[in-house]
mmCIF file of N, CA and C in Angstrom:
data_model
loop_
_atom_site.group_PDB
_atom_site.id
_atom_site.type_symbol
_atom_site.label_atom_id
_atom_site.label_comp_id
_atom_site.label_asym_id
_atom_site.label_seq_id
_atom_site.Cartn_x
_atom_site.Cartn_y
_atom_site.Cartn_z
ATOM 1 N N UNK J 12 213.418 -0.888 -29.155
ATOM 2 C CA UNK J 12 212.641 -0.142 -28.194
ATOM 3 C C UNK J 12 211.358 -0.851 -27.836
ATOM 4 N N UNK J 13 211.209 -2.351 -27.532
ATOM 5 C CA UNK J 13 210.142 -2.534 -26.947
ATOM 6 C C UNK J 13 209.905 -2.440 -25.828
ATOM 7 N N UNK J 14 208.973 -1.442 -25.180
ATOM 8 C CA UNK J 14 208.726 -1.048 -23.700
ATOM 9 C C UNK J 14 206.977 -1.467 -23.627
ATOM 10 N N UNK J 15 207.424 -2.803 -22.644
ATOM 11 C CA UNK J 15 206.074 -3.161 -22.314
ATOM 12 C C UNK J 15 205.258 -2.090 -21.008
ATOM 13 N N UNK J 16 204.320 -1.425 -20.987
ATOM 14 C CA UNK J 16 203.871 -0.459 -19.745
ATOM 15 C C UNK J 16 202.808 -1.381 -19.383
ATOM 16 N N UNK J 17 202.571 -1.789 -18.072
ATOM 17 C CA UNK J 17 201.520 -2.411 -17.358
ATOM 18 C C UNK J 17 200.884 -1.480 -16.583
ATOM 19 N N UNK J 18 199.796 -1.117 -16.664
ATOM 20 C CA UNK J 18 199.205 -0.334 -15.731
ATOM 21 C C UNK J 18 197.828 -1.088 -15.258
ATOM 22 N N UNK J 19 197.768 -0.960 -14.055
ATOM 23 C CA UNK J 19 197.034 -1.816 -13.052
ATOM 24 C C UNK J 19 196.372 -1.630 -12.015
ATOM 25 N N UNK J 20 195.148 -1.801 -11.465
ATOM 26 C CA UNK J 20 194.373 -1.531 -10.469
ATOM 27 C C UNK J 20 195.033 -1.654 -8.863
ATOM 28 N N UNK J 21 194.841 -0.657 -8.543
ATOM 29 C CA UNK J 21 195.249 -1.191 -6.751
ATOM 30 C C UNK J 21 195.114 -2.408 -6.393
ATOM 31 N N UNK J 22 193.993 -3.006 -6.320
ATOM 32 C CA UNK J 22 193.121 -4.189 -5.667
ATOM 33 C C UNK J 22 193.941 -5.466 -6.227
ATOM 34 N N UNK J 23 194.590 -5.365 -7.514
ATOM 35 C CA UNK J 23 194.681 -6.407 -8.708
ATOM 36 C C UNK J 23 196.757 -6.861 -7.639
ATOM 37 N N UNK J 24 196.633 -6.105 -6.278
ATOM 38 C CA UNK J 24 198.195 -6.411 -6.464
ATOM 39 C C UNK J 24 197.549 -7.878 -4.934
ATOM 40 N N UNK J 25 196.271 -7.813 -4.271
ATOM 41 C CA UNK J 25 196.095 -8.455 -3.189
ATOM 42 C C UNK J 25 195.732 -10.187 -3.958
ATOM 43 N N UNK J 26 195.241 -9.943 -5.315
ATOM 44 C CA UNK J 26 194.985 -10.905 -6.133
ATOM 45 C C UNK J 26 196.119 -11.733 -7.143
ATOM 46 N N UNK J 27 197.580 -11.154 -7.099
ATOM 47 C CA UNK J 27 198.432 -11.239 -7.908
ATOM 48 C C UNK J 27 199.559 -11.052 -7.960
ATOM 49 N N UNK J 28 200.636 -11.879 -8.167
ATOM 50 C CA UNK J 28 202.200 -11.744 -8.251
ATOM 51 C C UNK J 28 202.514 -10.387 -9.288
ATOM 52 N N UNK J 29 202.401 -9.064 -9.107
ATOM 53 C CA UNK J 29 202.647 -8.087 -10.031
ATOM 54 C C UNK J 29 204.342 -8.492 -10.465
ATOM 55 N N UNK J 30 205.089 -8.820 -10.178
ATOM 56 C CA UNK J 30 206.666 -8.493 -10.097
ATOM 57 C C UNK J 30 206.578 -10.189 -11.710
ATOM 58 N N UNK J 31 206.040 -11.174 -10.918
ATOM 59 C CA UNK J 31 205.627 -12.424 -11.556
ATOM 60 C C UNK J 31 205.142 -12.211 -12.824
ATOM 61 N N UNK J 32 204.527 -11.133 -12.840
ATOM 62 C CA UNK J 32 203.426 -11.099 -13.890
ATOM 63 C C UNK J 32 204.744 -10.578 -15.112
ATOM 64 N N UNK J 33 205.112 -9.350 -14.778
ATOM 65 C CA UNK J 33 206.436 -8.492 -15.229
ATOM 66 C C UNK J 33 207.461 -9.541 -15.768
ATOM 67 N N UNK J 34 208.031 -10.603 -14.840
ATOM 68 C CA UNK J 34 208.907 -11.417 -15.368
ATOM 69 C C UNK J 34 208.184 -13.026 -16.346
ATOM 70 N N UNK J 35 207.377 -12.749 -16.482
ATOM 71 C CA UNK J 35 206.634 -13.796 -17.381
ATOM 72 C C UNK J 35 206.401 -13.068 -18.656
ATOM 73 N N UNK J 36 206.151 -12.109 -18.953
ATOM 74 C CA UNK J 36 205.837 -10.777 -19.547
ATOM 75 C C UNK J 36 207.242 -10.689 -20.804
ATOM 76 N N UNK J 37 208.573 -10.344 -19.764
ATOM 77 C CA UNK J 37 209.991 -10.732 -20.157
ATOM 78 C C UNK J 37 210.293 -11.345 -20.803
ATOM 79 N N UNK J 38 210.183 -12.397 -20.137
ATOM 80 C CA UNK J 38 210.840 -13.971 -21.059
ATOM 81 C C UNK J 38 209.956 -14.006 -22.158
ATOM 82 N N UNK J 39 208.712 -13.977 -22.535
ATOM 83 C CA UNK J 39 207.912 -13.817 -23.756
ATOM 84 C C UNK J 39 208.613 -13.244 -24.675
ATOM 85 N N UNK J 40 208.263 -11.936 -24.082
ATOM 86 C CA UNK J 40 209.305 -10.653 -25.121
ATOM 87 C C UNK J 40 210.920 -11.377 -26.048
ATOM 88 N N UNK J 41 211.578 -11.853 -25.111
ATOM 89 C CA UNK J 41 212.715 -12.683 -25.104
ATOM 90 C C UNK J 41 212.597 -13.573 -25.947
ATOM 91 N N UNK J 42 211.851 -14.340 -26.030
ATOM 92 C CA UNK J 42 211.473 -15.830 -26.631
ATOM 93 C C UNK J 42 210.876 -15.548 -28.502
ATOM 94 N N UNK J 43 210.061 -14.469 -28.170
ATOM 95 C CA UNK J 43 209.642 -13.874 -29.378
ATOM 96 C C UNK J 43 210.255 -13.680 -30.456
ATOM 97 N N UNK J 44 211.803 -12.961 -29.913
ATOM 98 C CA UNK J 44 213.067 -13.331 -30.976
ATOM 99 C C UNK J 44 213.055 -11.778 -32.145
ATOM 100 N N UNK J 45 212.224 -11.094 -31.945
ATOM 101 C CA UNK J 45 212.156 -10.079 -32.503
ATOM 102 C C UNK J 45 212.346 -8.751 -32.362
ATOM 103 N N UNK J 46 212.799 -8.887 -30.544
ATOM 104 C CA UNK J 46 212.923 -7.885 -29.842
ATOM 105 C C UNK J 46 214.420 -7.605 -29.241
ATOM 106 N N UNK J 47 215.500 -6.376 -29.446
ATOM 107 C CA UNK J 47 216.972 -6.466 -29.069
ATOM 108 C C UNK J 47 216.612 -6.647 -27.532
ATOM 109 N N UNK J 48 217.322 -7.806 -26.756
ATOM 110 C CA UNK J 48 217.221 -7.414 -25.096
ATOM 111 C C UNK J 48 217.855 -6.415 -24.761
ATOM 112 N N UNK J 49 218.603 -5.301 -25.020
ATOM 113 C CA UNK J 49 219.092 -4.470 -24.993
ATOM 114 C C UNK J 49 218.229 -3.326 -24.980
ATOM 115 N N UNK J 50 217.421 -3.861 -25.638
ATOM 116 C CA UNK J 50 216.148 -2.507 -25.573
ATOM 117 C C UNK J 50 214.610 -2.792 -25.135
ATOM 118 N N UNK J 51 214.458 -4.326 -24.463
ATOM 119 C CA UNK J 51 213.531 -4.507 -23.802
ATOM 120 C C UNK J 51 213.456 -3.649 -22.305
ATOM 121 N N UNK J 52 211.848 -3.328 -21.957
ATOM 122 C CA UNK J 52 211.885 -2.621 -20.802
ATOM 123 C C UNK J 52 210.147 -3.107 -20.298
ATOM 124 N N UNK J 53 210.185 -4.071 -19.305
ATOM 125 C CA UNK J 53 208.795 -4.079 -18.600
ATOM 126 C C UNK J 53 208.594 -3.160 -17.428
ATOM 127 N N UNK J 54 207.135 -2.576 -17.115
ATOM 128 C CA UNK J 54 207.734 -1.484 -16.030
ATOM 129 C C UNK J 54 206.033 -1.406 -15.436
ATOM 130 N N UNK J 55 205.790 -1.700 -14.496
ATOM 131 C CA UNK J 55 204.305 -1.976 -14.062
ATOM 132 C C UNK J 55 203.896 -0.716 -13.252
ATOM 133 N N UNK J 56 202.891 -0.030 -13.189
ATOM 134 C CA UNK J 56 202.409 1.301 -12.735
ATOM 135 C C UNK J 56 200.976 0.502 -12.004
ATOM 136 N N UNK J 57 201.083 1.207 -10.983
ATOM 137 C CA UNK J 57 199.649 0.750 -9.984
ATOM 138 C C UNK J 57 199.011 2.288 -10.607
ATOM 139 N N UNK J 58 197.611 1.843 -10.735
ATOM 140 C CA UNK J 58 196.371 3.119 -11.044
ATOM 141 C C UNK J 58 196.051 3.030 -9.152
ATOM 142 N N UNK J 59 195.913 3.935 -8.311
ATOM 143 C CA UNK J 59 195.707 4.342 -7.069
ATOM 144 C C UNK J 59 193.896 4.344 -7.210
ATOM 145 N N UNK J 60 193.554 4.699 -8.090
ATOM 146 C CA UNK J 60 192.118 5.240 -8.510
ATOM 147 C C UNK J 60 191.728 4.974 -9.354
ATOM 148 N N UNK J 61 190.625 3.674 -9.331
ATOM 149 C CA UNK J 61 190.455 3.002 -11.021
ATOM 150 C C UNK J 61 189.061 2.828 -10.864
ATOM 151 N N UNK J 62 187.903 3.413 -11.427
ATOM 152 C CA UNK J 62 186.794 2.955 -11.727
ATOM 153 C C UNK J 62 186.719 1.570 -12.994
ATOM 154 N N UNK J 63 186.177 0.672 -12.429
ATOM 155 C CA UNK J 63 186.163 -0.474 -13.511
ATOM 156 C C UNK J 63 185.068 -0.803 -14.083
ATOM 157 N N UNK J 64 184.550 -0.757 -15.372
ATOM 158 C CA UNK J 64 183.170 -1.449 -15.204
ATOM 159 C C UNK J 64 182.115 -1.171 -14.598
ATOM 160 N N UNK J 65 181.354 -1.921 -13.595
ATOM 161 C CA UNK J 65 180.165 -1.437 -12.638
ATOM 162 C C UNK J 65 180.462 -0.735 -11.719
ATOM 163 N N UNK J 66 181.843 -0.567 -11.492
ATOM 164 C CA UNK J 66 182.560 0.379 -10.110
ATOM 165 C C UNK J 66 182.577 -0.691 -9.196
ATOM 166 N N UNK J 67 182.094 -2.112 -8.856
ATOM 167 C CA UNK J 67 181.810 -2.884 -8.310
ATOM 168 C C UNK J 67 183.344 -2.808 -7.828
ATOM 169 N N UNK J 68 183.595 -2.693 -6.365
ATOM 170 C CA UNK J 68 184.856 -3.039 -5.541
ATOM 171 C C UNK J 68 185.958 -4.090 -5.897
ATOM 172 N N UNK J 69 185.378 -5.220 -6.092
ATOM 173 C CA UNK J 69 186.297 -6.505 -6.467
ATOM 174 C C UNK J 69 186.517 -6.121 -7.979
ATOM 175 N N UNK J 70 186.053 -5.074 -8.796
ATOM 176 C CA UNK J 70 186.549 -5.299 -10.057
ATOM 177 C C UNK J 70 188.207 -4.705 -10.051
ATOM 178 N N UNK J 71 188.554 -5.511 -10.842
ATOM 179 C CA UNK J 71 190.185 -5.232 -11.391
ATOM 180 C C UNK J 71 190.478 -5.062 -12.840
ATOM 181 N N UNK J 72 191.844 -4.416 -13.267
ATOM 182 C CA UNK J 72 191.891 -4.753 -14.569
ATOM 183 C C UNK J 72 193.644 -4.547 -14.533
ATOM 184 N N UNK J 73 193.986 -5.014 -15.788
ATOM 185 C CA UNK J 73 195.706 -4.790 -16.302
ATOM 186 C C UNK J 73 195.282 -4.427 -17.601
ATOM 187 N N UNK J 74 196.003 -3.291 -17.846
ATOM 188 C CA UNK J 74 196.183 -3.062 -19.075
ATOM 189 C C UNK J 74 197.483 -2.731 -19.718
ATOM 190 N N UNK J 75 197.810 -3.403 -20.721
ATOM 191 C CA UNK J 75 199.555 -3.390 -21.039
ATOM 192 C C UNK J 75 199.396 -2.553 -22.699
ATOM 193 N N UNK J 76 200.488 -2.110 -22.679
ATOM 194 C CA UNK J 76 200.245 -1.364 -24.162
ATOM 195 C C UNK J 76 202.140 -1.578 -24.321
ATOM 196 N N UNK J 77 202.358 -2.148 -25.824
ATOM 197 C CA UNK J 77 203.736 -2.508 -25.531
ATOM 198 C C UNK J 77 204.113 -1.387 -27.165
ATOM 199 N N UNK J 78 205.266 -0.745 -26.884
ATOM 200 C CA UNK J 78 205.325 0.297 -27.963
ATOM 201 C C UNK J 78 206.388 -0.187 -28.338
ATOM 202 N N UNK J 79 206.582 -0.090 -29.881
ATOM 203 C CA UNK J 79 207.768 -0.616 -30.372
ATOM 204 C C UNK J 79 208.140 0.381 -31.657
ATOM 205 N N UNK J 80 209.278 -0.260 -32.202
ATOM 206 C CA UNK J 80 209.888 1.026 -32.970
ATOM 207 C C UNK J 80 209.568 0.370 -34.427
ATOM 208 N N UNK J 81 209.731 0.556 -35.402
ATOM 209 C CA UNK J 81 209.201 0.637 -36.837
ATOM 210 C C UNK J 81 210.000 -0.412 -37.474
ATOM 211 N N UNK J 82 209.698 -0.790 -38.562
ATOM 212 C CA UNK J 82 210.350 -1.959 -38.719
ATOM 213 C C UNK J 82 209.989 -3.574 -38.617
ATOM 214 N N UNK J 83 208.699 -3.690 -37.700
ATOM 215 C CA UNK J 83 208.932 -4.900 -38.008
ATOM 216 C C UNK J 83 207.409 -5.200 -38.652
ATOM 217 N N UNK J 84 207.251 -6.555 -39.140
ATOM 218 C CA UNK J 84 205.667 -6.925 -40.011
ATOM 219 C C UNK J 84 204.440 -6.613 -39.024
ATOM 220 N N UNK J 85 203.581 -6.427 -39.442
ATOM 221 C CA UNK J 85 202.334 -6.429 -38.658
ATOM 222 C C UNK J 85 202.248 -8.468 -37.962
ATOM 223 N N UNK J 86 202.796 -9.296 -38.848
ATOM 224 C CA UNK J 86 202.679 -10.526 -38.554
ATOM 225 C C UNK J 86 203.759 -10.660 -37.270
ATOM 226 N N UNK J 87 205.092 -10.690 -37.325
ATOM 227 C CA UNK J 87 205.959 -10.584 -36.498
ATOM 228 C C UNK J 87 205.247 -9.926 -35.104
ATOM 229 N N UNK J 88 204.486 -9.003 -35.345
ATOM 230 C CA UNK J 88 204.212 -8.519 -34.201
ATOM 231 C C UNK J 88 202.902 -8.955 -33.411
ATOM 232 N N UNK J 89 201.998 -9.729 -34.251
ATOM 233 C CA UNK J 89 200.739 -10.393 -34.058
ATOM 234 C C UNK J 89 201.494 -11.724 -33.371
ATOM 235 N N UNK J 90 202.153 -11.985 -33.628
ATOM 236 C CA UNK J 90 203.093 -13.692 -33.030
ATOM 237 C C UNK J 90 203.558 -13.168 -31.802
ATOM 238 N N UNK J 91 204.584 -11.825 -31.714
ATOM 239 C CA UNK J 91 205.101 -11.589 -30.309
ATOM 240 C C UNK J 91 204.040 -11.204 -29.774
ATOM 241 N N UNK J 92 202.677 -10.609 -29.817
ATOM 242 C CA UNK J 92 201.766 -10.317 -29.118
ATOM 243 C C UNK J 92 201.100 -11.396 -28.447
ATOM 244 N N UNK J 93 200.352 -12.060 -29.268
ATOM 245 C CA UNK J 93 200.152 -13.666 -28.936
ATOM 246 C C UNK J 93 201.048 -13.965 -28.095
ATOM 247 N N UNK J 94 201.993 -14.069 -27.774
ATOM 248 C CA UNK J 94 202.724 -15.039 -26.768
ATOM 249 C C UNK J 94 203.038 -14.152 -25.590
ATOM 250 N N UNK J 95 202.961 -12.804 -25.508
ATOM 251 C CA UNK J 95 203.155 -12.124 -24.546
ATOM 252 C C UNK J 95 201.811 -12.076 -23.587
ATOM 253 N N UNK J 96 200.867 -11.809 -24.750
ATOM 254 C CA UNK J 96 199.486 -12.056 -24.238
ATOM 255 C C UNK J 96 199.420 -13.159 -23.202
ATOM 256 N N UNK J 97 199.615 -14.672 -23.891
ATOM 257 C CA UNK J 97 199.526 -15.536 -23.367
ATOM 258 C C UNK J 97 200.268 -15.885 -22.059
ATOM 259 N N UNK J 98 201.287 -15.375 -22.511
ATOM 260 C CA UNK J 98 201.860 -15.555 -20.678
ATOM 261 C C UNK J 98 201.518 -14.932 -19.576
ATOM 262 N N UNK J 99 200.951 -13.498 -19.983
ATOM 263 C CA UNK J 99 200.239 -12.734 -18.920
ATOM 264 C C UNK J 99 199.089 -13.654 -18.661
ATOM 265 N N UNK J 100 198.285 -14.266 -19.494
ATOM 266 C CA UNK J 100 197.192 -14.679 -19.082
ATOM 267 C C UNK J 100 197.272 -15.952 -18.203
ATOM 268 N N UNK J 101 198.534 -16.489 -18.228
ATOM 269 C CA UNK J 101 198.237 -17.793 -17.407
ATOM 270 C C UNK J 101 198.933 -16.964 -16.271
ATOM 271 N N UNK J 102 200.368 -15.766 -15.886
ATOM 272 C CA UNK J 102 200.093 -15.310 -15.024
ATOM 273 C C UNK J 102 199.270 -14.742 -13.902
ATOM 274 N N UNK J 103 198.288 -14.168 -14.514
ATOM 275 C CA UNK J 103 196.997 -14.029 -14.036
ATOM 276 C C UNK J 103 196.210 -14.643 -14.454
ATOM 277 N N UNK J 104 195.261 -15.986 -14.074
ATOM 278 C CA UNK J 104 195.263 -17.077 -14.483
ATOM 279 C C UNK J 104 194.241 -17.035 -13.178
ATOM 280 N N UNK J 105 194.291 -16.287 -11.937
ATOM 281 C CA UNK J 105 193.590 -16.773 -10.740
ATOM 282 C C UNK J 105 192.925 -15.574 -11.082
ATOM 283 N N UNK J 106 192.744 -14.521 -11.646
ATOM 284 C CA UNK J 106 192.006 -13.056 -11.455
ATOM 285 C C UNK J 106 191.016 -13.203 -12.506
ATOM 286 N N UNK J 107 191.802 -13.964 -13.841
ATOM 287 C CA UNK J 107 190.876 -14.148 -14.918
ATOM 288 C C UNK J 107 189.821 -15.395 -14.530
ATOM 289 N N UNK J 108 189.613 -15.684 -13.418
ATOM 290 C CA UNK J 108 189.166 -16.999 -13.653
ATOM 291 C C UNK J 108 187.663 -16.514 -13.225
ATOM 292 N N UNK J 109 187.262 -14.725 -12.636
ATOM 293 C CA UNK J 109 186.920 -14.297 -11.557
ATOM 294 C C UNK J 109 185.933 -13.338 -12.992
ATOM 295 N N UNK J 110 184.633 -13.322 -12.280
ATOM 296 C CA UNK J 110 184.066 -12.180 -13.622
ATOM 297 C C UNK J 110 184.556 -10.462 -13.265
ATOM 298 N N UNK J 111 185.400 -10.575 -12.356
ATOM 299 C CA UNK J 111 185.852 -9.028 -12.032
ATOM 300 C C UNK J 111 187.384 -8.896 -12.288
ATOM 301 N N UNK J 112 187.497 -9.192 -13.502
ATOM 302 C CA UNK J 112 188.806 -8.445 -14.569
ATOM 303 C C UNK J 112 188.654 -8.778 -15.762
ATOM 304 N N UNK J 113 189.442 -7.260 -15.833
ATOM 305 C CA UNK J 113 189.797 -7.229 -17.006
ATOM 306 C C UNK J 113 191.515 -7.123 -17.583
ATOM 307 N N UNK J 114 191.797 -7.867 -18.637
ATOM 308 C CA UNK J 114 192.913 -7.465 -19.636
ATOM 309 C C UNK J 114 193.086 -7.341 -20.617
ATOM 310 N N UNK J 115 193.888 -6.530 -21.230
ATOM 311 C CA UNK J 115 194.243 -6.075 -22.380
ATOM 312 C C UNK J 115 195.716 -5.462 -22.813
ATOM 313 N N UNK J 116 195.719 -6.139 -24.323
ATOM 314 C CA UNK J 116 197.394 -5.567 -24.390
ATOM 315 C C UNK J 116 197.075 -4.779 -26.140
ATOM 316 N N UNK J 117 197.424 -3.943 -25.948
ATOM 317 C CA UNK J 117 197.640 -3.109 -27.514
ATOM 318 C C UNK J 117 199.460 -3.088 -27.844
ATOM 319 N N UNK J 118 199.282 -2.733 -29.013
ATOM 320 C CA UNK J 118 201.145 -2.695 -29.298
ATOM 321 C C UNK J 118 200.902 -1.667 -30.410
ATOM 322 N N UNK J 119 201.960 -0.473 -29.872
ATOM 323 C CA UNK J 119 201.621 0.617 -30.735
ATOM 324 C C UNK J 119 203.555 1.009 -31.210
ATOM 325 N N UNK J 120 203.443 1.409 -32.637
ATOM 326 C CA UNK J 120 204.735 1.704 -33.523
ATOM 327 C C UNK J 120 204.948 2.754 -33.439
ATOM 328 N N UNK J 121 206.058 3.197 -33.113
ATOM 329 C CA UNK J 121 206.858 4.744 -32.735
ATOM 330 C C UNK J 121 207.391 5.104 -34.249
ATOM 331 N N UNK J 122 206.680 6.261 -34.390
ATOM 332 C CA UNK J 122 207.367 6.882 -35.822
ATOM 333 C C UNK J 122 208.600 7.303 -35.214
ATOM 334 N N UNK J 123 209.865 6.810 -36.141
ATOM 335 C CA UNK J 123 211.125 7.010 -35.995
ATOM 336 C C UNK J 123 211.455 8.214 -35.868
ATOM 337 N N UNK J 124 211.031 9.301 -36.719
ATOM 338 C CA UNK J 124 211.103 10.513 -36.643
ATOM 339 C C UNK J 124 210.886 11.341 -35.563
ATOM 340 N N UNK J 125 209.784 10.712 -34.224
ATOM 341 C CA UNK J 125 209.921 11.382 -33.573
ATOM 342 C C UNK J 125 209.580 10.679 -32.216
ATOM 343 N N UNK J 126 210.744 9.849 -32.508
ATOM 344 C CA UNK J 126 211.311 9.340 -31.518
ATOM 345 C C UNK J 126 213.089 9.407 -30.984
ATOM 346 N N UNK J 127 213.467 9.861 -29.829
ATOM 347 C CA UNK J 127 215.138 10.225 -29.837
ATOM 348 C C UNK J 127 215.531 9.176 -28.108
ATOM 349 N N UNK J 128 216.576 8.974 -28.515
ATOM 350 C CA UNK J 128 216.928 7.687 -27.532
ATOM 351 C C UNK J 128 218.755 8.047 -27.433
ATOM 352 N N UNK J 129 219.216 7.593 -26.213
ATOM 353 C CA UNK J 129 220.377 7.608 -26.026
ATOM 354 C C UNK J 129 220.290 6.918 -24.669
ATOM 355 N N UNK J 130 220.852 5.245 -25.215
ATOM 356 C CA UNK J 130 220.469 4.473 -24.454
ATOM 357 C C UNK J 130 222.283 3.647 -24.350
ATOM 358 N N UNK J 131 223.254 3.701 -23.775
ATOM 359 C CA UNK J 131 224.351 2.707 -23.582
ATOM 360 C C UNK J 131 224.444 1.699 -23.047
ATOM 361 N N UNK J 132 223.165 0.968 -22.914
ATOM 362 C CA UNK J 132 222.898 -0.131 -22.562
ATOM 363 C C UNK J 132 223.111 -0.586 -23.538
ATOM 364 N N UNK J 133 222.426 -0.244 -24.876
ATOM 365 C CA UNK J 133 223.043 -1.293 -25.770
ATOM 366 C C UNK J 133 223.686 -1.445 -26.593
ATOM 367 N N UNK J 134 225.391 -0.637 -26.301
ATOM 368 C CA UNK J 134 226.710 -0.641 -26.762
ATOM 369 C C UNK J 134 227.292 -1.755 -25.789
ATOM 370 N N UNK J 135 226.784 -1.675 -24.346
ATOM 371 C CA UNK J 135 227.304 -2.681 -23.212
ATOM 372 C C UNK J 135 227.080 -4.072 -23.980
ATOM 373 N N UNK J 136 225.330 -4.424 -24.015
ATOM 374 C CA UNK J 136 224.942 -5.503 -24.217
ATOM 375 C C UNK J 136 225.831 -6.087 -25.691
ATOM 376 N N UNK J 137 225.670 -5.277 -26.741
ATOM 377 C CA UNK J 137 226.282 -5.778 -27.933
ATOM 378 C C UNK J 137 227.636 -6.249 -27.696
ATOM 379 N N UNK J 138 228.251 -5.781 -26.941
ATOM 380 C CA UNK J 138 230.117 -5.691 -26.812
ATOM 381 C C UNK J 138 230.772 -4.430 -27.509
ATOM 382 N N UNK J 139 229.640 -3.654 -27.801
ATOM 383 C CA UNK J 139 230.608 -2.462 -28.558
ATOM 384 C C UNK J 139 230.560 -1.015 -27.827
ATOM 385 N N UNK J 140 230.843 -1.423 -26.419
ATOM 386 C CA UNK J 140 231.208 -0.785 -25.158
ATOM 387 C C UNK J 140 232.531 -0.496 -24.873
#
């Protein structure tokens, strides 16, 4: 169940490949090696209404929060963070370069207990479809 959520400033889409950002985002996740693709999910939300900072117009921000299910090391997940991080950042790479953004990624663990899923995507993906 890693579901990366991007949520993002209006302004941040005239400055930025959002879709780009999402599929750089992916392949991280992917590469990381810790995550079933079967249960990867990137999914980007525009904020319509975002005070940033000074309120200053040109400010922007992304904020990603990637939730995952229980089970894996705090280290494992400091490594896939790091590299997910990192690819967002050279994705946006032209916004960060700018003192008007911001980013940030948190990664938060779903107690199993109360979490419920019924997902056949990944009976497809496995072969046990």
């Amino acid at each position: 169940m890693p579901h990366l959520a991007i949520e993002y400033s209006a302004g941040l889409e005239a400055r930025a490949d959002i879709k780009g950002v999402c599929e750089k985002a992916y392949e991280a996740m992917l590469t990381a090696g810790i995550f079933p693709k079967a249960g990867i999910r990137v999914r980007a939300h525009k904020a319509d209404v975002a005070i940033v900072g000074d309120a200053l117009p040109d400010n922007d921000f992304a904020a990603l929060t990637l939730s995952v299910g229980a089970g894996r090391s705090t280290e494992a997940l400091k490594e896939a963070g790091d590299m997910i991080f990192a690819a967002v950042q050279e994705a946006l790479k032209s916004p960060l370069s700018t003192p008007h953004f911001a980013l940030s990624l948190e990664i938060r663990e779903i107690n199993p207990e109360l979490s419920w899923k019924d997902t056949p995507i990944h009976a497809r993906l496995s072969g046990k479809s």
